[in-house]
Coordinates of C-alpha atoms in Angstrom, one line a residue:
M1 CA -13.0 12.5 19.2
R2 CA -10.1 10.7 18.1
L3 CA -12.2 7.7 17.0
T4 CA -14.2 10.8 14.9
T5 CA -11.5 12.7 13.7
L6 CA -9.6 9.0 12.3
V7 CA -12.4 8.1 10.6
I8 CA -13.2 11.6 9.3
L9 CA -8.9 11.8 8.3
S10 CA -9.4 8.7 6.5
F11 CA -12.7 9.7 4.5
F12 CA -10.3 13.1 2.9
A13 CA -7.5 11.3 2.3
S14 CA -9.4 8.3 0.4
T15 CA -11.6 11.2 -0.9
S16 CA -8.4 13.6 -1.8
I17 CA -6.7 10.8 -3.9
A18 CA -10.2 10.2 -5.4
N19 CA -10.1 13.7 -6.8
S20 CA -6.8 13.6 -7.8
A21 CA -7.3 10.7 -9.7
S22 CA -9.9 12.2 -11.7
N23 CA -7.0 13.5 -13.4
F24 CA -5.9 10.2 -14.7
D25 CA -7.0 8.8 -18.1
S26 CA -9.6 6.4 -17.5
R27 CA -11.0 4.6 -14.6
E28 CA -8.6 1.5 -13.6
D29 CA -6.6 4.3 -13.0
R30 CA -8.7 6.2 -10.8
E31 CA -9.3 2.4 -8.9
I32 CA -5.9 1.9 -9.1
A33 CA -4.8 5.4 -7.5
M34 CA -7.7 5.0 -5.1
A35 CA -6.3 1.4 -3.4
E36 CA -2.7 2.8 -3.1
S37 CA -4.4 5.6 -1.5
A38 CA -6.7 3.1 0.9
I39 CA -3.6 0.9 1.6
L40 CA -1.3 3.9 2.3
T41 CA -3.7 5.6 5.0
S42 CA -4.6 2.7 6.5
L43 CA -0.8 1.9 7.2
M44 CA -0.5 5.7 8.3
I45 CA -3.1 4.9 10.8
V46 CA -1.9 1.5 12.0
S47 CA 1.6 2.6 12.8
N48 CA 0.6 6.2 14.1
P49 CA 0.5 5.9 18.2
A50 CA -2.4 7.8 18.8
S51 CA -4.4 5.4 17.1
Q52 CA -2.8 2.2 16.9
Y53 CA -5.1 0.9 19.6
L54 CA -8.7 2.2 19.0
C55 CA -9.6 -1.1 17.6
S56 CA -9.9 -2.5 21.0
K57 CA -10.9 0.8 22.8
N58 CA -13.9 0.7 19.6
A59 CA -14.6 -2.4 18.2
Y60 CA -16.4 0.0 15.1
V61 CA -13.3 0.9 14.7
C62 CA -12.5 -2.0 12.8
L63 CA -15.7 -3.6 11.6
G64 CA -15.6 -4.9 8.3
P65 CA -12.5 -5.8 5.9
D66 CA -9.5 -3.9 6.1
K67 CA -8.9 -1.5 3.6
S68 CA -5.6 -2.1 2.8
E69 CA -6.6 -5.7 2.2
L70 CA -9.4 -4.7 0.0
G71 CA -6.7 -2.3 -2.0
L72 CA -4.7 -4.7 -2.6
A73 CA -7.1 -7.3 -4.0
L74 CA -8.6 -4.8 -6.1
I75 CA -5.2 -4.4 -7.7
A76 CA -4.0 -7.9 -8.0
G77 CA -7.4 -8.9 -9.1
K78 CA -7.4 -7.2 -12.5
N79 CA -4.5 -8.2 -15.1
S80 CA -3.3 -5.6 -17.1
M81 CA 0.0 -3.6 -17.7
Q82 CA -1.6 -0.7 -15.4
S83 CA -2.3 -3.4 -12.5
G84 CA 1.1 -5.3 -12.8
K85 CA 2.8 -2.4 -12.2
A86 CA 1.4 -0.8 -9.3
L87 CA 1.2 -4.5 -8.4
A88 CA 4.6 -4.3 -8.0
N89 CA 4.9 -1.1 -7.1
I90 CA 3.5 -1.5 -3.9
M91 CA 6.6 -2.3 -2.6
R92 CA 7.1 1.0 -1.7
Y93 CA 4.9 0.3 1.5
K94 CA 6.1 -1.5 4.2
L95 CA 3.9 -4.4 4.7
D96 CA 4.1 -6.9 7.3
G97 CA 1.9 -9.8 8.7
A98 CA -1.3 -10.8 6.5
L99 CA -0.7 -7.7 4.2
S100 CA 2.8 -8.8 2.7
E101 CA 2.1 -12.6 2.5
D102 CA -1.7 -11.6 0.7
F103 CA 1.4 -9.5 -1.5
S104 CA 3.3 -12.3 -2.0
C105 CA 1.5 -14.6 -2.9
Y106 CA -1.0 -12.4 -5.6
V107 CA 2.4 -11.9 -7.6
L108 CA 2.9 -15.1 -7.5
G109 CA 0.1 -16.3 -8.3
K110 CA 0.4 -13.9 -11.4
G111 CA 3.7 -15.9 -11.9
K112 CA 6.1 -15.3 -14.8
S113 CA 4.1 -12.5 -16.0
M114 CA 5.2 -9.9 -12.9
K115 CA 9.1 -10.7 -13.9
A116 CA 9.1 -7.7 -16.1
Y117 CA 7.4 -5.4 -13.8
L118 CA 9.9 -6.3 -10.3
L119 CA 13.2 -5.9 -12.9
K120 CA 12.1 -2.5 -14.1
L121 CA 11.5 -1.4 -10.4
N122 CA 13.4 1.6 -9.5
P123 CA 14.2 1.0 -5.5
E124 CA 15.6 4.8 -4.4
E125 CA 12.6 6.2 -6.7
M126 CA 10.2 4.0 -4.6
E127 CA 11.3 5.1 -1.8
K128 CA 11.0 8.8 -2.1
N129 CA 7.6 8.6 -3.9
C130 CA 6.3 6.5 -0.8
N131 CA 7.7 9.3 1.7
I132 CA 6.2 12.5 -0.8
E133 CA 3.1 10.2 -0.5
A134 CA 3.3 9.8 3.0
L135 CA 4.2 13.4 3.5
R136 CA 1.2 14.8 1.6
I137 CA -0.7 13.6 4.0
L138 CA 0.8 14.1 7.2
K139 CA 1.2 17.9 5.7
K140 CA -2.1 17.9 5.5
H141 CA -3.6 16.3 8.6
Q142 CA -0.3 17.5 11.1
D143 CA -2.4 17.4 14.1
L144 CA -3.3 13.7 13.7
F145 CA -0.1 12.1 12.7
D146 CA 4.1 12.3 13.4
R147 CA 6.8 13.0 11.0
S148 CA 8.3 9.7 12.6
I149 CA 5.8 7.4 11.2
L150 CA 7.6 7.2 7.8
P151 CA 10.0 4.6 8.3
E152 CA 7.2 2.3 9.6
V153 CA 5.1 2.8 6.4
C154 CA 7.7 3.3 3.4
S155 CA 9.8 0.5 2.5
D156 CA 13.8 1.8 2.2
Q157 CA 16.0 1.1 -1.0
N158 CA 17.1 -2.6 0.8
E159 CA 14.1 -3.9 1.6
I160 CA 13.0 -3.8 -1.6
K161 CA 15.6 -5.1 -3.4
E162 CA 15.3 -7.9 -0.9
R163 CA 12.0 -8.2 -2.2
V164 CA 12.2 -7.9 -5.4
Q165 CA 15.2 -10.7 -5.3
D166 CA 13.2 -13.1 -3.5
L167 CA 10.0 -12.5 -5.4
L168 CA 12.6 -13.6 -8.8
I169 CA 13.7 -16.6 -7.4
S170 CA 10.5 -17.8 -6.4
I171 CA 8.7 -16.6 -9.6
R172 CA 11.5 -19.0 -11.3
K173 CA 11.4 -21.9 -8.8
S174 CA 7.5 -21.4 -10.0
I175 CA 6.6 -21.5 -5.9
K176 CA 2.8 -20.4 -4.9
C177 CA 0.7 -20.2 -2.5
N178 CA -1.7 -22.4 -1.3
P179 CA -5.2 -20.9 -2.3
E180 CA -6.9 -22.2 0.7
D181 CA -3.7 -20.0 2.9
F182 CA -5.5 -16.4 1.4

């Protein structure tokens, strides 16, 4: 029952973002909004105590590629102002493990072109926006999520500032990831 509920939640969360994305000006804006939604809902599902171990209980739940990795790859794969800004803004989400490494590698792969986007970030606004996005989903699906997952999903201002500084230093040093590593 929980499996079905989470699959339905994931679909509705993505669909609601997709529907609201129809208000955007371009196809790229809609794609970026859907990719961001995929990342956020994936993080919320993984952080939710009721759904954390679904993969171990039912292999069908986690079959195929991860939505958050696909969303990140879609945003990073584009070479436009919107995608550069969106990629930098992904830091509002608390990324860990492979997703965090991929994020860093995508940013470093774009090199100096990301510097301007990173310097324009407002960590306070980013934290606030992430919380608003997550609360919107929580409110719509109160029976599935606990508000206590917010700190596990949204980066705080200090985390964002530290990550920006680390990335700027790496960009300045022209550090790149080994393409075979991700």
